[in-house]
Coordinates of C-alpha atoms and ligand atoms in Angstrom, one line a residue:
Chain A
M20 CA -31.3 84.1 74.7
T21 CA -29.6 82.4 77.6
G22 CA -31.3 81.7 81.0
T23 CA -34.0 79.1 81.1
P24 CA -33.2 76.2 78.8
K25 CA -35.9 75.4 76.2
I26 CA -36.3 71.9 77.6
S27 CA -35.1 70.7 80.9
I28 CA -35.4 67.2 82.3
R29 CA -34.9 66.6 86.0
A30 CA -34.5 63.2 87.8
L31 CA -36.8 61.5 85.3
R32 CA -37.7 57.9 86.1
K33 CA -39.6 55.3 84.1
S34 CA -40.0 51.6 84.6
F35 CA -42.0 49.0 82.6
G36 CA -43.0 46.4 85.1
S37 CA -39.8 45.3 86.9
K38 CA -37.6 46.8 84.2
S39 CA -36.4 50.2 85.0
V40 CA -35.5 52.1 81.8
L41 CA -34.9 55.7 82.9
Q42 CA -33.3 56.0 86.4
G43 CA -33.1 59.6 87.3
L44 CA -32.1 61.2 84.1
D45 CA -31.1 64.9 83.9
L46 CA -30.7 66.8 80.7
D47 CA -30.9 70.5 79.5
I48 CA -31.1 71.8 76.0
E49 CA -30.7 75.5 75.2
E50 CA -32.9 77.2 72.8
G51 CA -31.8 77.1 69.1
T52 CA -29.1 74.4 69.7
S53 CA -28.9 70.9 68.4
L54 CA -28.3 68.0 70.8
V55 CA -27.6 64.5 69.8
I56 CA -28.2 61.6 72.2
I57 CA -26.1 58.5 71.7
G58 CA -26.3 55.2 73.6
G59 CA -26.8 51.5 73.2
S60 CA -29.9 49.8 71.9
G61 CA -32.7 49.5 74.5
T62 CA -31.2 52.1 76.9
G63 CA -34.4 54.2 76.7
K64 CA -33.6 56.9 74.2
S65 CA -37.0 56.6 72.4
V66 CA -38.8 56.3 75.7
L67 CA -37.2 59.6 76.8
L68 CA -38.4 61.5 73.7
K69 CA -41.9 60.0 74.2
C70 CA -42.0 61.1 77.8
V71 CA -41.2 64.7 76.7
L72 CA -43.9 64.5 74.0
G73 CA -46.4 63.4 76.6
L74 CA -47.0 60.0 75.0
I75 CA -45.6 58.0 77.9
P76 CA -46.3 59.1 81.5
P77 CA -43.0 58.9 83.5
D78 CA -43.1 57.5 87.1
S79 CA -41.4 60.6 88.6
G80 CA -39.3 63.6 87.8
E81 CA -39.9 66.9 86.0
I82 CA -40.0 67.9 82.4
L83 CA -39.8 71.6 81.9
I84 CA -40.6 73.3 78.6
D85 CA -39.8 77.0 78.7
G86 CA -39.5 76.7 82.4
V87 CA -43.0 75.1 82.9
N88 CA -43.3 71.6 84.3
I89 CA -45.6 69.9 81.8
L90 CA -46.2 67.0 84.0
K91 CA -48.1 69.3 86.4
L92 CA -50.4 70.6 83.7
S93 CA -53.9 69.4 82.8
S94 CA -53.8 67.0 79.8
F95 CA -55.3 69.8 77.6
E96 CA -52.7 72.3 78.6
R97 CA -49.9 69.8 78.2
A98 CA -51.1 68.9 74.7
R99 CA -51.1 72.6 73.8
R100 CA -47.5 72.9 74.8
T101 CA -46.2 69.7 73.3
R102 CA -47.9 70.6 70.1
E103 CA -45.0 72.8 69.1
I104 CA -42.7 69.8 68.9
G105 CA -42.3 68.1 65.6
M106 CA -41.2 64.4 65.7
L107 CA -39.6 62.1 63.2
F108 CA -40.3 58.6 64.5
Q109 CA -37.8 55.8 64.4
G110 CA -39.9 53.8 61.9
S111 CA -41.2 56.9 60.1
A112 CA -44.7 56.0 61.3
L113 CA -46.4 57.3 58.1
F114 CA -50.2 56.7 58.0
D115 CA -50.5 53.8 55.6
S116 CA -54.1 54.5 54.8
Y117 CA -53.3 57.9 53.3
N118 CA -51.2 58.9 50.4
V119 CA -48.0 60.9 50.7
W120 CA -49.4 64.4 50.5
E121 CA -52.2 63.7 52.9
N122 CA -49.6 62.4 55.3
V123 CA -47.6 65.6 55.1
A124 CA -50.8 67.7 55.3
F125 CA -52.4 65.7 58.1
R126 CA -51.8 68.2 60.8
L127 CA -52.9 71.1 58.6
I128 CA -56.2 69.4 57.6
H129 CA -57.2 67.5 60.7
G130 CA -55.3 69.4 63.5
E131 CA -55.7 73.0 62.3
G132 CA -58.8 72.7 60.1
K133 CA -57.3 74.1 56.9
G134 CA -59.0 73.4 53.6
R135 CA -57.7 70.5 51.5
G136 CA -56.6 72.7 48.6
A137 CA -54.4 75.1 50.7
A138 CA -53.1 72.2 52.8
R139 CA -52.1 70.3 49.6
E140 CA -50.2 73.3 48.3
K141 CA -48.3 73.6 51.6
A142 CA -47.6 69.8 51.5
V143 CA -46.1 70.0 48.1
E144 CA -44.0 72.9 49.3
C145 CA -42.7 70.8 52.2
L146 CA -42.0 67.9 49.9
A147 CA -39.9 70.2 47.7
K148 CA -37.9 71.2 50.8
V149 CA -36.9 67.6 51.4
G150 CA -36.1 67.1 47.7
L151 CA -39.2 65.3 46.6
A152 CA -41.2 66.2 43.5
A153 CA -44.9 67.0 43.6
D154 CA -45.9 63.8 41.9
V155 CA -44.5 61.8 44.8
G156 CA -47.5 63.2 46.7
D157 CA -49.9 60.9 45.0
L158 CA -48.0 57.7 45.9
Q159 CA -48.8 55.5 48.9
P160 CA -46.2 55.2 51.7
S161 CA -45.8 51.5 51.0
E162 CA -44.6 52.4 47.5
L163 CA -41.7 54.4 48.8
S164 CA -38.1 53.2 49.6
G165 CA -37.0 53.5 53.2
G166 CA -35.0 56.7 52.4
M167 CA -38.0 58.3 50.8
Q168 CA -40.2 57.4 53.7
K169 CA -37.8 59.2 56.0
R170 CA -37.9 62.3 53.8
V171 CA -41.7 62.2 53.8
A172 CA -41.7 61.8 57.6
L173 CA -39.3 64.8 57.8
A174 CA -41.6 66.8 55.6
R175 CA -44.6 65.9 57.8
A176 CA -42.7 66.9 60.9
I177 CA -41.7 70.3 59.6
A178 CA -45.1 71.1 57.9
A179 CA -46.4 73.2 60.8
D180 CA -43.1 75.1 61.3
P181 CA -42.4 73.6 64.8
K182 CA -40.1 75.4 67.2
V183 CA -38.7 72.1 68.5
L184 CA -37.8 69.1 66.5
F185 CA -37.1 65.5 67.6
F186 CA -35.4 63.0 65.3
D187 CA -35.4 59.4 66.4
E188 CA -32.7 57.5 64.4
P189 CA -33.3 59.4 61.2
T190 CA -30.5 57.6 59.3
T191 CA -30.6 54.1 60.7
G192 CA -31.0 51.5 57.9
L193 CA -30.1 53.9 55.1
D194 CA -27.1 53.7 52.8
P195 CA -24.3 56.2 53.6
I196 CA -25.1 58.5 50.7
T197 CA -28.9 58.7 51.5
A198 CA -28.0 59.0 55.2
D199 CA -25.8 62.0 54.4
V200 CA -28.6 63.6 52.4
I201 CA -31.0 63.2 55.3
N202 CA -28.4 64.7 57.7
R203 CA -28.0 67.7 55.4
L204 CA -31.7 68.1 55.2
I205 CA -32.0 68.0 59.0
I206 CA -29.3 70.6 59.5
E207 CA -30.8 72.8 56.8
R208 CA -34.4 72.6 58.1
V209 CA -33.4 73.1 61.7
K210 CA -31.4 76.2 60.7
A211 CA -34.2 77.5 58.5
L212 CA -36.7 77.2 61.3
G213 CA -34.3 78.4 64.0
A214 CA -35.5 75.4 65.9
T215 CA -34.2 73.5 68.9
A216 CA -33.4 69.9 68.0
I217 CA -32.9 66.7 69.8
S218 CA -31.7 63.7 67.7
I219 CA -31.0 60.1 68.5
T220 CA -28.5 58.2 66.5
H221 CA -26.1 55.3 66.6
D222 CA -24.1 56.7 63.8
M223 CA -21.2 58.7 65.0
G224 CA -20.7 60.3 61.6
S225 CA -24.2 61.7 61.7
A226 CA -23.8 62.7 65.4
R227 CA -20.7 64.8 64.6
R228 CA -22.4 66.5 61.7
I229 CA -25.8 67.3 63.2
A230 CA -24.8 68.1 66.8
D231 CA -23.7 71.2 68.7
H232 CA -23.7 69.0 71.8
I233 CA -23.6 65.3 72.3
A234 CA -24.9 63.5 75.4
M235 CA -24.5 59.8 76.1
I236 CA -27.1 57.8 77.9
F237 CA -26.2 54.7 79.9
D238 CA -28.0 52.7 82.5
G239 CA -30.9 55.2 82.5
R240 CA -28.8 58.3 83.1
I241 CA -26.8 60.8 81.1
I242 CA -23.2 59.8 81.9
W243 CA -21.4 62.3 79.7
R244 CA -22.2 65.5 77.8
G245 CA -20.0 67.8 75.9
R246 CA -19.4 69.8 72.6
A247 CA -19.6 67.7 69.5
D248 CA -15.9 68.2 68.7
E249 CA -14.9 66.9 72.1
V250 CA -16.5 63.5 71.8
G251 CA -13.4 61.9 70.4
A252 CA -11.3 63.1 73.4
S253 CA -13.9 62.8 76.2
G254 CA -11.6 60.9 78.5
N255 CA -14.7 58.9 79.5
P256 CA -14.2 55.2 79.0
Y257 CA -17.9 54.6 78.3
V258 CA -18.0 57.2 75.6
D259 CA -14.7 56.0 74.1
Q260 CA -16.0 52.5 73.8
F261 CA -19.2 53.6 72.1
V262 CA -17.5 56.1 69.8
N263 CA -14.9 53.6 68.7
G264 CA -17.4 50.7 68.5
R265 CA -15.5 48.2 70.7
A266 CA -17.0 45.1 72.2
E267 CA -14.5 45.3 75.0
G268 CA -14.8 48.0 77.7
P269 CA -16.9 49.1 80.6
I270 CA -20.2 48.7 78.7
K271 CA -21.1 45.0 78.9
M272 CA -23.7 44.2 76.2
A273 CA -25.8 41.3 77.2
L274 CA -25.2 38.6 74.6
R275 CA -28.4 36.8 75.6
A276 CA -31.8 38.5 76.0
D277 CA -32.5 38.6 79.7
Chain B
M11 CA -48.9 27.8 94.7
N12 CA -51.9 28.8 96.8
P13 CA -55.0 28.4 94.6
F14 CA -56.9 31.1 96.5
A15 CA -54.2 33.6 95.8
A16 CA -54.3 32.7 92.1
I17 CA -58.1 33.1 91.9
G18 CA -57.8 36.4 93.8
R19 CA -55.2 37.7 91.4
G20 CA -57.2 36.6 88.4
T21 CA -60.3 38.3 89.7
F22 CA -58.4 41.4 90.5
A23 CA -56.9 41.5 87.0
L24 CA -60.3 41.0 85.4
L25 CA -61.8 43.8 87.4
A26 CA -58.9 46.1 86.5
E27 CA -59.4 45.3 82.9
I28 CA -63.1 46.0 83.0
G29 CA -62.4 49.3 84.7
A30 CA -59.9 50.2 82.1
M31 CA -62.4 49.3 79.3
S32 CA -65.1 51.3 80.9
L33 CA -62.9 54.4 81.1
F34 CA -61.8 53.8 77.5
A35 CA -65.5 53.5 76.4
L36 CA -66.5 56.7 78.2
R37 CA -63.6 58.7 76.7
G38 CA -64.2 57.1 73.3
T39 CA -67.9 57.9 73.3
F40 CA -67.7 61.5 74.4
S41 CA -64.3 62.8 73.2
W42 CA -65.9 64.3 70.1
A43 CA -68.2 66.5 72.1
S44 CA -65.4 69.1 72.7
G45 CA -64.8 69.2 69.0
P46 CA -63.7 68.7 66.3
F47 CA -66.1 66.0 65.1
Y48 CA -64.4 64.1 62.2
A49 CA -67.5 63.5 60.0
R50 CA -65.5 62.0 57.2
E51 CA -64.1 59.3 59.5
F52 CA -67.6 58.7 60.9
F53 CA -69.2 58.2 57.5
S54 CA -66.5 56.1 56.2
A55 CA -66.7 53.8 59.3
A56 CA -70.5 53.7 59.0
L57 CA -70.2 52.8 55.3
R58 CA -67.6 50.1 56.0
I59 CA -69.6 48.5 58.8
G60 CA -73.0 48.8 57.2
F61 CA -72.4 47.8 53.6
N62 CA -69.7 45.2 54.2
S63 CA -71.7 43.4 56.8
L64 CA -74.9 43.2 54.9
P65 CA -74.1 40.2 52.6
V66 CA -72.9 38.0 55.4
V67 CA -75.6 39.1 57.8
G68 CA -78.2 38.5 55.1
L69 CA -77.0 35.0 54.4
T70 CA -76.9 34.1 58.0
A71 CA -80.4 35.5 58.5
I72 CA -82.0 33.7 55.6
F73 CA -80.7 30.3 56.6
T74 CA -81.5 30.9 60.3
G75 CA -85.1 31.8 59.4
A76 CA -85.4 28.8 57.1
A77 CA -84.1 26.3 59.6
L78 CA -86.1 27.8 62.4
A79 CA -89.4 27.4 60.4
L80 CA -88.7 23.7 60.0
N81 CA -88.0 23.3 63.7
I82 CA -90.9 25.3 64.9
Y83 CA -93.2 23.4 62.5
D84 CA -91.9 20.1 63.7
G85 CA -92.2 21.0 67.4
S86 CA -95.6 22.6 67.3
L87 CA -97.0 19.8 65.2
R88 CA -96.8 17.6 68.4
F89 CA -99.6 19.7 70.0
N90 CA -101.4 20.8 66.9
A91 CA -100.2 24.3 67.1
E92 CA -98.5 24.5 63.7
T93 CA -100.8 27.3 62.5
F94 CA -98.9 29.6 65.0
L95 CA -95.7 29.1 63.0
P96 CA -95.6 32.6 61.6
Q97 CA -96.1 34.2 65.0
I98 CA -93.6 32.2 66.9
L99 CA -91.0 32.4 64.2
S100 CA -91.3 36.2 63.7
V101 CA -91.1 37.0 67.4
S102 CA -88.1 34.7 67.9
I103 CA -86.3 36.5 65.0
V104 CA -87.0 40.1 65.9
R105 CA -86.4 39.7 69.6
E106 CA -83.6 37.3 69.8
L107 CA -82.1 35.7 66.7
G108 CA -81.9 38.7 64.4
P109 CA -80.0 40.9 66.8
G110 CA -77.9 38.0 68.2
F111 CA -76.8 36.5 64.9
A112 CA -76.2 39.8 63.2
A113 CA -74.2 41.1 66.2
L114 CA -72.0 37.9 66.3
M115 CA -71.3 38.2 62.6
V116 CA -70.5 41.8 62.8
A117 CA -68.3 41.1 65.8
G118 CA -66.4 38.6 63.7
R119 CA -65.9 41.0 60.9
S120 CA -65.7 44.5 62.4
S121 CA -64.4 44.0 65.9
S122 CA -61.5 42.0 64.6
G123 CA -61.0 44.5 61.8
M124 CA -60.9 47.5 64.1
A125 CA -58.5 45.6 66.4
A126 CA -56.2 44.7 63.6
E127 CA -56.3 48.2 62.0
L128 CA -55.7 50.1 65.3
G129 CA -53.2 47.5 66.5
A130 CA -51.1 47.9 63.3
M131 CA -51.2 51.7 63.8
R132 CA -50.2 51.3 67.4
V133 CA -47.2 49.0 66.9
S134 CA -45.9 51.1 64.0
D135 CA -46.1 54.4 66.1
Q136 CA -48.8 55.8 63.9
I137 CA -51.1 56.5 66.9
D138 CA -48.3 58.3 68.7
A139 CA -47.5 60.2 65.5
M140 CA -51.1 61.4 65.3
S141 CA -50.9 62.9 68.7
T142 CA -47.7 64.8 67.8
L143 CA -49.6 66.2 64.8
A144 CA -52.1 67.9 67.1
V145 CA -54.9 65.4 66.4
D146 CA -56.4 63.5 69.3
P147 CA -56.5 59.8 68.4
F148 CA -59.6 59.3 70.5
K149 CA -61.5 62.0 68.5
Y150 CA -60.1 60.8 65.1
L151 CA -60.0 57.0 65.5
I152 CA -62.1 55.9 68.4
S153 CA -65.2 58.1 68.6
P154 CA -66.1 57.8 64.9
R155 CA -65.9 54.0 65.1
I156 CA -68.0 53.7 68.3
L157 CA -70.7 56.1 67.1
A158 CA -70.9 54.6 63.6
T159 CA -71.2 51.0 64.9
T160 CA -73.8 51.9 67.5
I161 CA -75.9 53.8 65.0
M162 CA -75.5 51.4 62.1
M163 CA -76.2 48.2 64.0
P164 CA -80.0 48.7 64.4
F165 CA -80.3 49.2 60.6
I166 CA -78.3 46.0 60.0
V167 CA -80.6 44.2 62.4
L168 CA -83.7 45.5 60.8
V169 CA -82.5 44.1 57.5
A170 CA -81.6 40.8 59.2
D171 CA -85.1 40.7 60.7
L172 CA -86.7 41.1 57.3
I173 CA -84.5 38.6 55.6
G174 CA -84.9 36.1 58.4
I175 CA -88.7 36.3 58.3
L176 CA -88.4 36.0 54.5
G177 CA -86.4 32.8 54.9
G178 CA -89.0 31.4 57.2
W179 CA -91.8 32.4 54.8
M180 CA -90.1 30.7 51.9
V181 CA -89.9 27.4 53.7
A182 CA -93.4 27.7 55.0
V183 CA -94.9 28.5 51.6
F184 CA -92.9 26.2 49.4
A185 CA -92.3 23.3 51.7
L186 CA -95.0 23.3 54.3
D187 CA -98.0 24.5 52.3
F188 CA -98.7 27.7 54.1
E189 CA -100.7 30.4 52.2
G190 CA -98.3 33.2 51.6
A191 CA -100.6 36.2 52.1
T192 CA -102.2 34.8 55.2
Y193 CA -98.8 34.1 56.7
I194 CA -97.7 37.7 56.3
R195 CA -101.1 39.0 57.6
N196 CA -100.7 36.8 60.7
I197 CA -97.2 38.3 61.5
D198 CA -98.5 41.8 60.8
Q199 CA -101.4 41.4 63.3
F200 CA -99.3 39.7 65.9
L201 CA -95.9 41.5 66.1
T202 CA -95.9 44.6 68.4
A203 CA -93.7 47.6 68.2
E204 CA -92.1 46.5 71.5
D205 CA -91.0 43.2 69.9
V206 CA -89.2 44.9 67.1
G207 CA -88.1 47.9 69.3
S208 CA -86.5 45.8 72.0
G209 CA -84.5 44.0 69.3
L210 CA -83.3 47.3 67.9
I211 CA -82.3 48.6 71.3
K212 CA -80.3 45.4 71.8
A213 CA -78.7 46.0 68.4
G214 CA -77.5 49.5 69.4
V215 CA -76.0 48.1 72.6
F216 CA -74.3 45.3 70.7
G217 CA -72.9 47.7 68.2
F218 CA -71.4 49.8 71.0
L219 CA -69.8 46.7 72.6
I220 CA -68.4 45.5 69.3
A221 CA -66.7 48.8 68.6
V222 CA -65.5 49.3 72.2
M223 CA -63.9 45.8 72.3
G224 CA -62.4 46.2 68.9
C225 CA -60.9 49.6 69.5
Y226 CA -59.8 48.9 73.0
H227 CA -57.8 45.8 72.1
G228 CA -56.3 47.4 69.1
Y229 CA -55.4 50.6 70.8
K230 CA -53.7 48.8 73.7
S231 CA -51.9 46.2 71.6
R232 CA -48.1 45.8 72.1
G233 CA -45.3 44.0 70.5
G234 CA -45.3 43.7 66.8
A235 CA -47.3 41.4 64.5
Q236 CA -47.8 38.9 67.2
G237 CA -49.3 41.5 69.5
V238 CA -51.7 42.6 66.8
G239 CA -52.8 38.9 66.2
A240 CA -53.5 38.6 69.9
A241 CA -55.4 41.8 70.0
T242 CA -57.6 40.6 67.1
R243 CA -58.4 37.4 68.9
S244 CA -59.1 39.0 72.2
A245 CA -61.4 41.5 70.5
V246 CA -63.6 38.8 68.9
V247 CA -63.8 36.7 72.0
A248 CA -64.5 39.7 74.3
S249 CA -67.2 41.1 72.0
A250 CA -68.9 37.8 71.6
V251 CA -69.0 37.3 75.4
A252 CA -70.1 40.8 76.0
I253 CA -72.9 40.4 73.4
L254 CA -74.2 37.2 74.9
A255 CA -74.0 38.4 78.5
S256 CA -75.7 41.8 77.8
N257 CA -78.3 40.0 75.7
Y258 CA -79.4 38.0 78.7
V259 CA -79.5 41.0 80.9
M260 CA -81.5 43.0 78.4
T261 CA -83.9 40.2 77.7
S262 CA -84.6 39.8 81.3
L263 CA -85.4 43.5 81.5
F264 CA -87.6 43.5 78.4
V265 CA -89.7 40.5 79.2
D266 CA -90.6 42.0 82.6
F267 CA -93.4 44.3 81.4
Ligands
ATP11 N1 -44.6 50.8 75.9 C1 -43.7 50.0 76.4 N2 -44.0 49.0 77.2 C2 -43.1 48.2 77.8 N3 -41.8 48.3 77.6 C3 -41.3 49.2 76.8 C4 -42.3 50.1 76.1 N4 -41.6 51.0 75.4 C5 -40.2 50.7 75.6 N5 -40.1 49.6 76.4 C6 -38.8 49.0 76.8 O1 -38.0 50.0 77.2 C7 -36.7 49.8 76.8 C8 -36.1 51.0 76.1 O2 -36.8 51.1 74.9 P1 -36.4 52.3 73.8 O3 -37.3 52.1 72.7 O4 -36.4 53.6 74.5 O5 -34.9 51.9 73.5 P2 -33.9 52.8 72.6 O6 -32.8 53.3 73.4 O7 -34.7 53.7 71.7 O8 -33.3 51.6 71.7 P3 -33.0 51.6 70.1 O9 -31.7 52.3 69.9 O10 -32.9 50.2 69.8 O11 -34.2 52.3 69.4 C9 -36.7 48.6 75.9 O12 -36.2 47.5 76.7 C10 -38.1 48.4 75.6 O13 -38.4 47.0 75.6
MG12 MG1 -35.3 53.9 69.8

């Protein structure tokens, strides 16, 4: 279906105190496609996703989901619409007071009121989809390696079969092989659900693998957007610098914290 | 810098903070009403607060009662009123010292505990994650803690009252040569339901304040382990101040009849 994009962001602004993070950001994502957002550390990529999820209120602008501006809705209505988005957080954000299967089943038990037995079955099923055996379900999150935590977080995000999935740096801090496993799982799960996906990554290898489209954020705006296979020949000096990982170029990284 | 501007800014910030806390408390207290009510969370919070506080509250109460007995005896001896020791001691404990000490001890344990727990969840994105899993953190995390602490506190204080009076009794009987049964009879005839009841009402209010301060500072904490540490400190200080200030207000209301 073409026409209204699944998610559409218009002139979004957000500052924290005197620090402006998003400065009039526009972005569309079509239903059933996978968009990867790249950009330097601290440019507001995580803040952008949290705005769309309704976790951070932006200062101004519009966020349309299925053509409806969620910022204009009551908090109850907004929660109802953002509920269909599954999110994999940058640090996994597993509940450390619950074991693995209870984490995966959290939404089913506490959000949807399913019985613990049925929820556990579904959790084990989701764990299997990310390549984890059922007995991992009884471990505590703190007993897992970083890569396993990401898998559990992925299982938790897909447990309710969401129509939209957000991945915030799913492979950061993982070895290349585990990173590739996670990338494959993401592609596979997004396909299986027919979901719309937005991912954030610093890793150009993952970006090329996961994305249909790539967008680059700089200075609080999207400065380039194109098909994933065009990113190497964008002709945009900012994108070139980022993709090739050069310290020299138009993007001046602050060497000191300001 | 202009000192008046600084004072004005400080006052303004304080008022804004109190406003934010009040809204938080309101939402935290009533969010469960639109369902669901997470009973498991409520009972586990009640159990944690109740059981874990009892040993430390009991110890505090027994020593307070014992020391108080000596002081009252020594003071009242000066005008030959030492026979009123049981009455003075018991009324001081049930109206003032039982609720006050118990609340300060629970503030030290539970308010800081809640701030640390919620703070750690906040800075590791667990609270945000909960929202994306279709569970309202106010219903799941905040309401159960506020309700549980408010309801448990009067029971804790009742225990503190009994143990405090027992502490006084032991000193009176074993060190000051009071007759045990008469001592108890005197208290029984003297204490009114208002004395005990006013202390228990205080306890409920203190419990509410302890949970609100703990949850508020934890929920709003920012910036890693350091932020969580700061939240924990603020929670303890804020709940202690709130307990002492509200204690004065309530006492002045209760003694008015
Ligand atoms: N709740 C908040 N309060 C204050 N400042 C914040 C908050 N959240 C984010 N920021 C600031 O906003 C800026 C953007 O943060 P964000 O986490 O979106 O960066 P990012 O692009 O995701 O970076 P990274 O790639 O390192 O994850 C940072 O400077 C951060 O300090
Ligand atoms: Mg980020």
